[in-house]
Amino acid sequence: MSQVYAARRERLRERCSAGGSATALVSRPANVRYLAGAVPRGAVLLLGMGEDVLLCAGPPDEQGGDGRPDQALRLQTLPAPGGDCAVAAADLAAAQGADSLAVEEHHLTVARHRALRSVAPRLRLADLGSAVEQLRLVKDEEEISLLRIGAEIADQALSELLESILVGRTERHLALELERRLVDHGADGPAFTTSVATGPNAGRRGHCPTDRRVEEGDFLSVCLGAAYRGYRCEIGRTFVIGTSPADWQIELYDLVFAAQRAGRQALAPGAACRDVDRAARQMLDSAGYGEGLPPVTGHGVGLEIDEDPQLAPAAMGKLDACVPVTVEPGVHLPGRGGVRIDDTLVVRPEADGGPELLTITTKELLAL
Amino acid sequence: MSQVYAARRERLRERCSAGGSATALVSRPANVRYLAGAVPRGAVLLLGMGEDVLLCAGPPDEQGGDGRPDQALRLQTLPAPGGDCAVAAADLAAAQGADSLAVEEHHLTVARHRALRSVAPRLRLADLGSAVEQLRLVKDEEEISLLRIGAEIADQALSELLESILVGRTERHLALELERRLVDHGADGPAFTTSVATGPNAGRRGHCPTDRRVEEGDFLSVCLGAAYRGYRCEIGRTFVIGTSPADWQIELYDLVFAAQRAGRQALAPGAACRDVDRAARQMLDSAGYGEGLPPVTGHGVGLEIDEDPQLAPAAMGKLDACVPVTVEPGVHLPGRGGVRIDDTLVVRPEADGGPELLTITTKELLAL
């Protein structure tokens, strides 16, 4: 694995040099992890003159975070507790003789940026922009295999829940049980706060579980994901509680299912992100649900649960092969509830069989 | 409650005016919640010319976050999804005729700060600093009562765990069970990631639960807390597994217990934060454990689990009455484990009975 991290850093270094900076400071935790293999709490990565250094606030194994740092990196621990590793990194870059340092202006606060300037006044601070996020977009097969395992874990946790009695249990309890099952099956933990939404809450994107209990006749929508060795996937399904769904429930479900399928089918290398969004969105729109739809119908996943690309009406850019994304349209009717269906897929060329579905739980409307 | 929030905003406005800014932009989520009663995802608060506005990225009840915003605030929802509320707030301040806006430079990133400047080029951006954090230091009795309820919940969750069989169960499972019990007893959720540490991991501050199983003869240290209506408390205890603790375990426990008691007894209005730290730290230091101690022996709690004041050797400032803090010294011996004892207390004057202990689980060394 060490070669993988070294190759990633080398690609970043090339981008920096092209931008006129010989050194770079990576502070955003997921970016540090991507380039260093681990991110102890508060750690930053310096791509320095001649050597790369992972600066940690304390001994790495006492700073939390999972994974071991790449052994090819020099580790440097701050002498005094409570210090800022980014400031120490700027100091080190200046001591190495660098004249400019590219920093992540979308992550560093104004106050930290000023502290960097003050510790190394002769160092020109440039903007690294989202160079690391761009490197992270296309995943290698090792990363995809970790996402695949995470998706299997989420599928298992969900399928076990469906075998249990649901009526009378609260959203909060169901969410906690799902999270326990994720860990039972080997997840590091949930990839994000598990969402369980019943009755009038069903179908709301990112709904925070409440004390509402599952009732006969409810829609029940669930969204969960596993973090597995740092990689995060997502699955969302909607069910009906009781033996016979109402007509409006069947109609709404069929509509969202068709929209989600259209979005999935639009995934291909070279497809514009906005076209994938439009494929799903226009079906909901032409059925009269255009108002109040969430701003995105899908997004990238990886070391973070919400990465680029965004599948949204104003999104720029096209999909590449080996980019994992969610497709997750939904409709929520205030006071009545709604439907969301959410899969994680990997964009693959037609010749390889088209998009690879990672979350394989059935999307038939189950009456539980 | 509306009057409480209005009074807090009025105090902040006075501080801003004294600093030369008629308007202020509060973006740090816990600060927004403190002043507005709720913080929908992405929301910011503008203390504007003549009126205060809570700017939300979408309809507040669809943006997650708990609590309802103060009804005395005007709510403004961004017209386009995906926008930055801070940028919209700067635009609004300029439209109101403000000539300067104080912002939280310790929270805004360099990139967002630049976007503010670009949308409102004639608005002078000043630094609000940690003005809101300073207001949050001393709690009112309503806030303290929420912390007290959270502490009761954590005590209950912990006491139930102690009644169950522990040997053979993993750190991860015990942590998940504690979190489930917190919710059972009415918590919004855990105040922070529950830490369960066994054997050689015991006593490590902020240890992330692993798959290690509890064994006979282990130290077991647990640190958990409940979030209750936004307020977060913390309790930590260390136990011994099996009938008869080893001599070194008893000695280490007694030492940490004495250090923690010394820290608690040093809590008083007017006491220097560094003196409270020293009271606990010097006992561990003189027993030969000075190396490798965590940088703080306690910290404030409230809407965030780690707030000012910090109880640390270089901390400035003194304690006030009605400031809730943790006292949590610990010793970790690499390869052997260790002991941490952690309480949440409220600083009270001697005349009111001295420090009020919120987390009342026994600190006797229990053999489980």
XYZ file of C-alpha atoms in Angstrom:
736
model
C 0.000 0.000 0.000
C 2.909 2.347 0.691
C 3.509 2.679 -3.054
C -0.098 3.711 -3.551
C 0.248 6.614 -1.122
C 3.604 7.641 -2.560
C 2.130 7.637 -6.077
C -0.786 9.806 -4.915
C 1.589 12.291 -3.317
C 3.684 12.341 -6.455
C 0.640 13.230 -8.557
C -0.231 16.024 -6.148
C 3.333 17.305 -6.216
C 3.181 17.497 -10.010
C 0.011 19.555 -9.820
C 1.581 21.873 -7.247
C 4.711 22.401 -9.289
C 2.550 23.192 -12.313
C 0.828 25.790 -10.120
C 4.147 27.319 -9.076
C 4.462 25.950 -5.524
C 7.189 23.517 -4.606
C 5.539 22.654 -1.280
C 1.998 21.982 -0.130
C 0.195 21.740 3.185
C -2.752 19.331 3.275
C -4.983 19.922 6.308
C -8.418 18.576 5.421
C -8.631 15.254 7.304
C -9.977 13.078 4.468
C -7.300 14.487 2.169
C -4.558 13.743 4.698
C -5.834 10.219 5.029
C -5.913 9.743 1.257
C -2.284 10.755 0.916
C -0.837 9.405 4.165
C -2.905 6.274 4.857
C -4.140 7.551 8.216
C -5.035 10.778 9.908
C -4.296 10.977 13.627
C -6.400 13.722 15.249
C -5.143 17.185 14.267
C -2.472 15.819 11.898
C -1.491 17.582 8.668
C 0.682 16.490 5.768
C 3.522 18.602 4.431
C 4.735 17.860 0.922
C 8.050 19.495 1.598
C 11.351 20.223 -0.087
C 12.856 16.767 -0.547
C 10.717 14.942 1.999
C 7.103 14.512 3.038
C 6.247 14.830 6.721
C 3.143 13.865 8.664
C 2.922 16.306 11.577
C 0.948 15.002 14.556
C -0.239 16.768 17.695
C 0.910 13.823 19.824
C 2.050 10.188 19.445
C -0.018 8.949 16.442
C -1.387 5.872 18.192
C -2.783 8.026 20.992
C -4.492 10.503 18.681
C -7.304 8.234 17.507
C -8.161 7.742 13.859
C -7.938 4.332 12.232
C -5.306 2.889 9.956
C -1.525 3.223 10.227
C 0.338 6.073 8.557
C 2.368 5.182 5.472
C 5.776 4.096 6.754
C 7.547 5.956 3.963
C 6.503 9.206 5.635
C 8.556 10.908 8.270
C 6.454 11.372 11.412
C 6.959 14.486 13.455
C 5.209 15.059 16.762
C 4.713 18.590 18.094
C 6.919 19.302 21.081
C 4.210 21.073 23.098
C 0.668 19.760 23.519
C -2.187 21.861 22.186
C -0.236 23.271 19.238
C -1.476 23.620 15.657
C 0.187 21.160 13.262
C -0.505 23.461 10.296
C 1.485 26.244 11.914
C 4.328 23.830 12.662
C 4.242 22.656 9.047
C 4.587 26.212 7.718
C 7.489 26.739 10.054
C 9.124 23.543 8.788
C 8.574 24.456 5.127
C 10.259 27.806 5.705
C 13.155 26.112 7.528
C 13.560 23.770 4.532
C 14.063 26.848 2.363
C 10.710 26.833 0.556
C 9.595 30.184 -0.776
C 5.968 29.258 -1.358
C 3.454 26.903 0.219
C 0.106 25.899 -1.280
C -2.589 25.549 1.406
C -6.217 24.381 1.387
C -7.999 27.718 1.575
C -11.366 25.944 1.538
C -10.397 24.200 4.779
C -8.082 26.537 6.714
C -9.855 29.207 8.736
C -8.938 32.860 8.401
C -7.441 32.757 11.896
C -5.231 29.709 11.188
C -4.134 31.177 7.863
C -3.037 34.325 9.686
C -1.108 32.212 12.209
C 0.724 30.514 9.320
C 1.637 33.879 7.832
C 2.860 35.126 11.153
C 5.111 32.118 11.887
C 6.614 32.150 8.368
C 6.306 35.728 7.100
C 8.586 35.196 4.102
C 6.720 32.161 2.837
C 4.261 33.031 0.061
C 0.959 31.266 0.770
C -0.812 30.058 -2.381
C -4.104 28.177 -2.743
C -4.001 24.435 -3.319
C -7.723 24.598 -4.084
C -9.456 21.255 -4.324
C -6.496 19.511 -5.977
C -6.643 16.561 -3.591
C -10.425 16.246 -3.876
C -9.956 16.030 -7.650
C -7.408 13.242 -7.275
C -9.894 11.434 -5.030
C -12.710 11.449 -7.620
C -11.689 8.356 -9.589
C -11.144 5.358 -7.322
C -8.723 2.485 -7.815
C -9.959 -1.103 -7.570
C -8.684 -1.416 -4.007
C -10.825 1.541 -2.943
C -13.817 0.146 -4.819
C -13.403 -3.221 -3.116
C -13.588 -1.484 0.275
C -16.782 0.283 -0.817
C -18.152 -3.049 -2.005
C -17.550 -4.634 1.387
C -19.177 -1.648 3.099
C -22.210 -2.020 0.847
C -22.497 -5.730 1.673
C -22.425 -4.895 5.361
C -25.184 -2.296 4.939
C -27.279 -4.749 2.911
C -26.906 -7.363 5.658
C -27.833 -4.956 8.443
C -30.908 -3.840 6.537
C -32.051 -7.350 5.656
C -31.865 -8.411 9.305
C -33.934 -5.450 10.377
C -36.632 -6.375 7.891
C -37.004 -9.778 9.530
C -37.848 -8.237 12.888
C -41.099 -6.792 14.216
C -41.260 -3.108 13.346
C -44.696 -1.847 14.442
C -44.527 0.006 17.746
C -40.782 0.677 17.673
C -39.434 4.210 17.481
C -37.346 5.721 14.695
C -34.529 6.242 17.179
C -34.461 2.615 18.269
C -34.549 1.266 14.769
C -31.688 3.570 13.809
C -29.598 2.448 16.779
C -30.309 -1.196 16.009
C -29.182 -0.722 12.423
C -25.973 0.905 13.626
C -25.320 -1.964 16.020
C -25.829 -4.455 13.206
C -23.415 -2.546 10.973
C -20.740 -2.948 13.619
C -21.713 -6.600 14.185
C -20.952 -7.268 10.555
C -17.540 -5.639 10.660
C -18.074 -1.967 9.911
C -15.794 0.590 11.576
C -19.079 2.313 12.371
C -21.949 3.989 10.556
C -20.871 6.021 7.523
C -23.208 8.827 8.666
C -26.093 9.269 11.085
C -28.564 6.537 10.226
C -31.912 7.934 9.145
C -35.169 6.139 9.940
C -38.334 8.009 9.016
C -41.887 6.810 9.552
C -45.332 8.017 8.517
C -45.303 11.741 7.737
C -41.493 11.818 8.109
C -40.904 9.108 5.499
C -39.087 10.229 2.370
C -37.410 13.243 3.980
C -33.755 13.428 3.008
C -31.477 13.327 6.061
C -34.371 13.037 8.520
C -33.123 12.838 12.119
C -34.765 9.909 13.923
C -37.416 10.945 16.477
C -39.491 9.141 19.087
C -42.313 8.533 16.610
C -43.314 4.873 16.543
C -43.921 2.789 13.439
C -47.649 2.391 12.754
C -49.725 0.171 10.542
C -50.150 1.817 7.125
C -46.970 3.920 7.386
C -44.346 4.420 4.798
C -41.001 3.607 6.449
C -37.881 4.978 4.824
C -34.423 4.033 5.979
C -31.038 5.369 4.910
C -27.838 3.892 6.262
C -24.286 3.127 5.327
C -21.182 1.408 6.603
C -17.752 2.912 7.014
C -15.261 0.171 6.185
C -11.553 0.938 6.498
C -12.407 4.580 5.979
C -14.660 4.192 2.916
C -18.322 5.133 3.157
C -21.293 3.891 1.148
C -25.011 4.538 1.342
C -28.262 2.664 0.819
C -31.823 3.919 1.166
C -35.071 2.019 0.869
C -38.740 2.717 1.535
C -41.210 0.107 2.766
C -44.878 -0.018 3.605
C -46.041 -1.251 7.000
C -49.017 -3.607 6.879
C -50.418 -6.002 4.381
C -51.875 -3.763 1.701
C -50.368 -0.465 0.593
C -52.824 2.289 -0.315
C -53.154 3.245 -3.978
C -51.376 6.580 -3.493
C -48.498 4.732 -1.840
C -48.117 2.317 -4.749
C -48.305 5.139 -7.288
C -45.754 7.285 -5.489
C -43.433 4.335 -5.023
C -43.618 3.351 -8.681
C -42.856 6.907 -9.705
C -39.788 7.273 -7.477
C -38.616 3.813 -8.488
C -38.856 4.762 -12.172
C -37.003 8.035 -11.524
C -34.261 6.238 -9.634
C -33.923 3.638 -12.393
C -33.664 6.398 -14.988
C -30.882 8.001 -12.977
C -29.029 4.703 -12.643
C -29.353 3.989 -16.348
C -27.934 7.406 -17.202
C -24.659 6.615 -15.414
C -21.878 6.153 -17.962
C -18.329 7.378 -18.509
C -18.611 10.723 -20.272
C -22.195 11.423 -19.153
C -22.699 14.972 -17.881
C -23.541 15.055 -14.168
C -26.457 17.396 -14.836
C -27.889 14.955 -17.380
C -27.901 12.148 -14.833
C -29.685 14.479 -12.429
C -32.146 15.492 -15.131
C -32.939 11.882 -16.035
C -34.197 11.262 -12.499
C -35.552 14.725 -11.754
C -37.675 15.220 -14.850
C -39.826 12.187 -14.093
C -40.680 13.603 -10.676
C -41.082 17.040 -12.180
C -43.505 15.999 -14.901
C -45.572 14.140 -12.307
C -46.019 17.474 -10.525
C -43.462 17.047 -7.722
C -40.847 19.466 -9.079
C -41.300 21.968 -6.241
C -39.515 21.055 -3.057
C -37.213 18.403 -4.490
C -33.793 18.235 -2.804
C -31.035 20.142 -4.618
C -29.174 16.968 -5.614
C -30.325 13.529 -6.744
C -26.962 11.924 -6.041
C -23.325 12.516 -5.106
C -19.932 10.891 -4.989
C -18.853 8.707 -2.055
C -15.482 7.559 -0.800
C -13.502 8.621 2.250
C -16.354 11.065 2.883
C -20.018 10.284 2.476
C -20.638 13.390 0.407
C -17.914 13.996 -2.175
C -17.751 15.297 -5.689
C -19.289 14.820 -8.192
C -22.681 16.333 -7.346
C -25.613 15.182 -9.465
C -27.544 18.462 -9.600
C -29.184 20.724 -12.186
C -26.319 23.221 -12.271
C -23.463 20.692 -11.876
C -20.560 21.052 -14.257
C -18.394 18.190 -15.399
C -18.776 14.654 -16.619
C -18.567 11.250 -15.026
C -15.532 9.025 -15.413
C -15.234 5.291 -15.130
C -14.538 4.093 -11.567
C -16.360 6.996 -9.934
C -18.740 5.727 -7.217
C -21.924 7.759 -6.816
C -25.297 7.530 -5.158
C -28.560 7.816 -7.076
C -31.219 8.834 -4.595
C -34.266 10.679 -5.817
C -37.202 11.004 -3.454
C -40.490 12.755 -2.939
C -41.800 13.965 0.403
C -45.405 15.116 0.721
C -45.773 17.361 3.815
C -48.068 15.739 6.342
C -48.306 12.451 4.437
C -44.796 11.100 4.054
C -43.025 9.915 0.964
C -40.515 7.685 -0.753
C -36.757 7.708 -1.237
C -34.716 5.032 -2.970
C -30.951 5.279 -2.773
C -28.195 3.093 -4.207
C -24.425 3.320 -4.399
C -23.076 2.414 -7.832
C -19.740 2.572 -9.614
C -19.655 4.132 -13.073
C -18.375 1.516 -15.549
C -18.251 1.476 -19.351
C -20.897 -0.391 -21.317
C -18.239 -2.906 -22.359
C -17.758 -3.846 -18.701
C -21.486 -4.323 -18.185
C -22.436 -0.744 -17.354
C -22.868 0.710 -13.854
C -21.957 -1.678 -11.042
C -24.616 -1.782 -8.337
C -22.987 -2.106 -4.891
C -26.136 -2.048 -2.740
C -28.181 -5.017 -3.866
C -31.149 -5.077 -1.447
C -34.351 -5.450 -3.460
C -36.164 -2.329 -4.638
C -39.555 -4.039 -4.922
C -42.113 -2.373 -2.672
C -42.094 -4.651 0.365
C -45.108 -4.653 2.686
C -43.765 -5.552 6.113
C -37.276 31.279 26.141
C -37.475 33.870 23.366
C -36.446 36.583 25.849
C -33.361 34.575 26.774
C -32.156 34.477 23.179
C -32.968 38.144 22.613
C -31.008 39.066 25.734
C -28.014 37.023 24.547
C -28.099 38.742 21.167
C -28.343 42.114 22.876
C -25.219 41.383 24.904
C -23.374 40.364 21.764
C -24.544 43.497 19.983
C -23.127 45.607 22.794
C -19.763 43.896 22.467
C -19.779 44.418 18.695
C -20.633 48.087 18.974
C -17.837 48.510 21.477
C -15.572 46.903 18.869
C -16.738 49.320 16.181
C -19.039 47.039 14.180
C -22.770 47.642 14.004
C -23.438 44.213 12.490
C -22.155 40.705 13.099
C -22.281 37.393 11.292
C -22.326 34.289 13.512
C -21.497 31.126 11.564
C -20.171 28.614 14.076
C -23.077 26.202 14.610
C -22.996 26.044 18.428
C -22.849 29.844 18.539
C -25.818 30.166 16.178
C -27.774 27.764 18.346
C -26.899 29.690 21.506
C -28.226 32.937 20.056
C -31.094 31.638 17.905
C -32.392 28.588 19.810
C -31.736 26.234 16.911
C -29.330 25.755 14.065
C -30.786 24.248 10.904
C -28.003 22.762 8.750
C -25.912 25.489 7.134
C -27.750 28.307 8.888
C -26.040 31.515 10.037
C -27.256 34.395 12.176
C -26.972 37.997 11.092
C -27.169 40.646 13.807
C -28.168 43.291 11.332
C -29.079 46.961 11.196
C -32.411 47.097 13.002
C -33.265 43.400 12.800
C -31.743 39.994 13.372
C -32.112 37.363 10.664
C -31.560 33.610 10.702
C -30.526 32.651 7.182
C -31.233 29.025 6.271
C -30.196 26.991 3.239
C -33.729 25.560 2.952
C -36.971 25.334 4.955
C -35.729 25.086 8.582
C -37.750 21.968 9.421
C -36.182 20.105 6.488
C -32.608 21.043 7.375
C -32.242 18.820 10.418
C -30.959 20.138 13.734
C -33.086 19.987 16.877
C -35.044 22.710 18.603
C -37.117 25.458 17.033
C -35.615 28.807 16.100
C -36.540 31.762 18.318
C -39.779 33.146 16.907
C -38.596 36.712 17.408
C -36.068 36.166 14.622
C -36.879 36.786 11.014
C -36.238 33.602 9.015
C -34.868 33.913 5.522
C -34.429 30.941 3.228
C -31.936 31.071 0.373
C -33.666 31.260 -3.004
C -31.361 28.757 -4.711
C -30.345 25.421 -3.145
C -26.683 24.811 -2.461
C -25.873 28.437 -1.618
C -23.757 29.691 1.262
C -25.823 31.393 3.972
C -22.800 33.419 5.140
C -22.440 34.965 1.695
C -26.160 35.770 1.611
C -25.851 37.360 5.064
C -23.018 39.639 3.946
C -25.097 40.640 0.950
C -28.034 41.415 3.232
C -25.898 43.431 5.672
C -24.605 45.546 2.778
C -28.151 46.030 1.461
C -29.203 47.195 4.946
C -26.557 49.909 4.682
C -24.020 48.471 7.108
C -20.460 49.617 6.556
C -18.786 46.942 8.647
C -19.506 43.340 9.591
C -17.776 41.368 12.328
C -17.254 37.719 11.344
C -15.944 34.637 13.147
C -12.468 34.389 11.657
C -11.746 31.300 13.753
C -14.607 29.523 11.977
C -14.883 30.962 8.446
C -12.466 29.458 5.942
C -10.224 31.639 3.824
C -12.295 30.726 0.753
C -15.631 31.661 2.353
C -14.171 34.889 3.717
C -13.067 35.783 0.196
C -16.570 35.017 -1.134
C -18.012 37.418 1.465
C -15.608 40.139 0.401
C -16.457 39.591 -3.218
C -20.249 39.752 -2.757
C -20.041 42.870 -0.580
C -16.816 44.664 -1.555
C -17.662 47.864 0.312
C -18.395 46.115 3.585
C -15.434 46.223 5.957
C -14.955 42.742 7.455
C -13.822 42.801 11.083
C -13.118 39.914 13.453
C -15.771 38.969 15.997
C -13.187 36.727 17.638
C -14.548 34.386 20.275
C -17.093 36.896 21.603
C -19.936 34.353 21.506
C -17.812 31.624 23.094
C -17.075 34.054 25.933
C -20.780 34.721 26.441
C -21.351 30.962 26.541
C -18.834 30.384 29.380
C -21.126 31.147 32.334
C -24.370 29.169 32.144
C -27.796 30.204 33.407
C -29.776 27.877 35.660
C -31.877 26.646 32.729
C -28.741 25.533 30.900
C -27.394 23.906 34.062
C -30.653 22.010 34.561
C -30.295 20.550 31.042
C -26.740 19.462 31.872
C -28.018 17.957 35.125
C -30.605 15.882 33.251
C -27.958 14.770 30.758
C -25.705 13.695 33.621
C -28.532 11.682 35.207
C -29.090 9.913 31.910
C -25.396 9.057 31.604
C -25.334 7.806 35.213
C -28.327 5.566 34.497
C -26.859 4.143 31.296
C -23.605 3.381 33.067
C -25.249 1.773 36.102
C -27.266 -0.559 33.870
C -24.161 -1.640 32.014
C -22.482 -2.522 35.282
C -25.270 -4.966 36.084
C -24.664 -6.967 32.910
C -22.057 -9.591 32.114
C -18.955 -7.893 30.712
C -16.309 -10.601 30.231
C -16.055 -11.715 26.609
C -17.780 -8.684 25.109
C -15.917 -6.305 22.818
C -15.201 -2.636 23.428
C -17.276 -1.782 20.361
C -20.322 -3.661 21.585
C -20.183 -2.214 25.045
C -19.911 1.283 23.552
C -22.906 0.712 21.288
C -24.930 -0.678 24.171
C -24.156 2.379 26.281
C -25.249 4.629 23.437
C -28.491 2.724 23.049
C -29.155 3.074 26.768
C -28.500 6.814 26.624
C -31.227 7.109 24.004
C -33.510 4.768 25.976
C -33.340 7.174 28.871
C -34.210 10.189 26.787
C -30.936 11.562 25.431
C -30.921 13.192 21.991
C -27.938 10.930 21.442
C -24.414 10.464 22.756
C -22.621 13.735 23.560
C -19.502 12.371 21.819
C -18.192 9.004 20.628
C -18.471 6.702 23.624
C -15.099 5.355 24.690
C -14.725 1.861 26.126
C -11.164 0.728 26.750
C -10.081 -2.638 28.141
C -6.825 -4.143 29.328
C -3.850 -2.350 27.767
C -6.169 0.278 26.258
C -7.739 1.243 29.605
C -7.023 4.769 30.764
C -6.285 6.172 27.299
C -8.043 9.486 26.772
C -10.438 9.382 23.812
C -9.682 5.724 23.022
C -11.677 4.517 19.999
C -13.418 1.215 20.818
C -11.858 -1.823 19.118
C -12.761 -5.493 18.816
C -10.749 -6.365 21.926
C -12.826 -8.392 24.383
C -13.037 -7.803 28.113
C -10.887 -10.289 30.023
C -10.595 -11.364 33.607
C -8.095 -9.112 35.411
C -8.524 -6.166 33.025
C -8.917 -2.574 33.874
C -12.029 -1.341 32.055
C -12.379 2.383 31.519
C -15.501 3.932 30.111
C -16.211 7.513 29.100
C -19.634 8.569 27.905
C -22.041 11.449 27.943
C -25.570 12.376 26.984
C -26.636 15.198 24.745
C -29.892 16.539 26.157
C -31.655 19.340 24.290
C -28.283 20.315 22.889
C -26.278 20.297 26.150
C -23.468 17.801 26.589
C -21.983 16.311 29.740
C -19.336 13.693 30.388
C -18.614 10.937 32.875
C -15.671 8.562 33.007
C -15.023 5.663 35.344
C -12.534 2.810 35.587
C -13.356 -0.641 36.920
C -11.523 -3.870 37.492
C -12.781 -7.112 35.989
C -12.701 -10.074 38.353
C -12.864 -10.515 42.068
C -9.512 -9.277 43.272
C -7.646 -6.338 41.771
C -3.854 -6.649 41.666
C -1.826 -4.454 44.003
C -0.569 -2.251 41.168
C -4.163 -1.715 40.075
C -5.269 -0.636 43.537
C -2.283 1.690 43.910
C -2.796 3.297 40.507
C -6.503 3.693 41.112
C -6.005 5.311 44.509
C -3.496 7.724 43.017
C -5.767 8.838 40.162
C -8.710 9.047 42.537
C -6.718 11.314 44.856
C -5.628 13.484 41.939
C -9.186 13.778 40.662
C -10.447 14.683 44.135
C -7.752 17.343 44.445
C -8.865 18.810 41.137
C -12.518 18.819 42.181
C -11.704 20.449 45.502
C -9.762 23.207 43.758
C -12.862 24.308 41.824
C -14.090 27.645 43.145
C -15.138 31.009 41.741
C -11.954 33.007 41.252
C -9.631 29.984 41.138
C -7.090 30.151 38.300
C -7.673 27.431 35.696
C -4.001 26.512 35.789
C -4.165 26.041 39.567
C -7.014 23.554 39.235
C -4.960 21.697 36.643
C -1.920 21.816 38.896
C -3.833 20.446 41.872
C -4.633 17.276 39.943
C -1.487 17.084 37.838
C 1.108 17.480 40.553
C -0.090 14.366 42.391
C 0.430 12.282 39.258
C 3.666 14.082 38.538
C 5.195 13.492 41.950
C 4.268 9.794 41.706
C 6.449 9.651 38.585
C 3.742 9.772 35.925
C 4.360 13.345 34.739
C 5.604 12.273 31.309
C 2.881 11.453 28.833
C 0.003 13.014 30.732
C -2.693 14.502 28.479
C -2.363 18.266 27.904
C -5.524 19.081 29.890
C -7.017 17.642 33.066
C -10.441 19.129 32.382
C -12.465 21.487 30.211
C -15.745 23.351 29.984
C -18.890 21.671 28.655
C -22.154 23.029 27.307
C -23.492 23.120 23.759
C -20.182 21.527 22.781
C -18.446 18.789 24.690
C -15.136 20.615 24.682
C -15.511 24.313 25.433
C -13.570 26.914 27.319
C -12.232 27.056 29.956
C -9.352 24.620 29.528
C -7.789 23.255 32.709
C -4.176 23.094 31.551
C -0.715 24.166 32.743
C -0.579 27.225 30.474
C -4.265 28.180 30.717
C -5.015 31.821 31.422
C -8.084 33.040 33.230
C -10.088 32.200 36.290
C -13.206 30.222 36.964
C -16.540 31.894 37.577
C -19.585 30.610 39.403
C -21.976 28.662 37.154
C -19.239 27.414 34.825
C -19.584 23.652 34.239
C -16.299 21.809 33.790
C -14.957 18.290 33.715
C -12.208 17.083 36.023
C -10.627 14.070 34.379
C -7.056 13.174 35.211
C -5.792 9.780 34.152
C -2.685 7.681 33.807
C -2.034 5.240 30.982
C 0.878 2.804 31.209
C 1.797 1.572 27.706
C 1.171 -2.154 27.420
C -0.504 -2.400 30.827
C -3.492 -0.074 30.781
C -4.478 2.559 33.257
C -7.095 4.603 35.044
C -9.179 7.665 34.220
C -11.846 9.217 36.420
C -13.973 11.959 34.965
C -16.789 14.019 36.430
C -18.821 16.994 35.251
C -19.244 19.630 37.958
C -20.581 23.158 38.173
C -18.418 25.756 39.883
C -20.355 27.180 42.857
C -19.287 29.448 45.721
C -18.482 27.962 49.111
C -21.612 29.616 50.490
C -23.726 27.526 48.107
C -22.005 24.321 49.140
C -19.034 24.429 46.785
C -18.779 22.626 43.436
C -21.953 20.825 42.376
C -21.278 17.267 41.211
C -23.554 16.395 38.278
C -22.282 12.857 37.606
C -22.910 10.924 40.790
C -21.911 7.335 39.934
C -19.662 6.011 42.679
C -15.910 6.450 42.362
C -15.046 3.511 44.607
C -12.984 0.930 42.745
C -15.610 -1.619 41.738
C -14.538 -5.173 40.903
C -17.067 -6.468 38.388
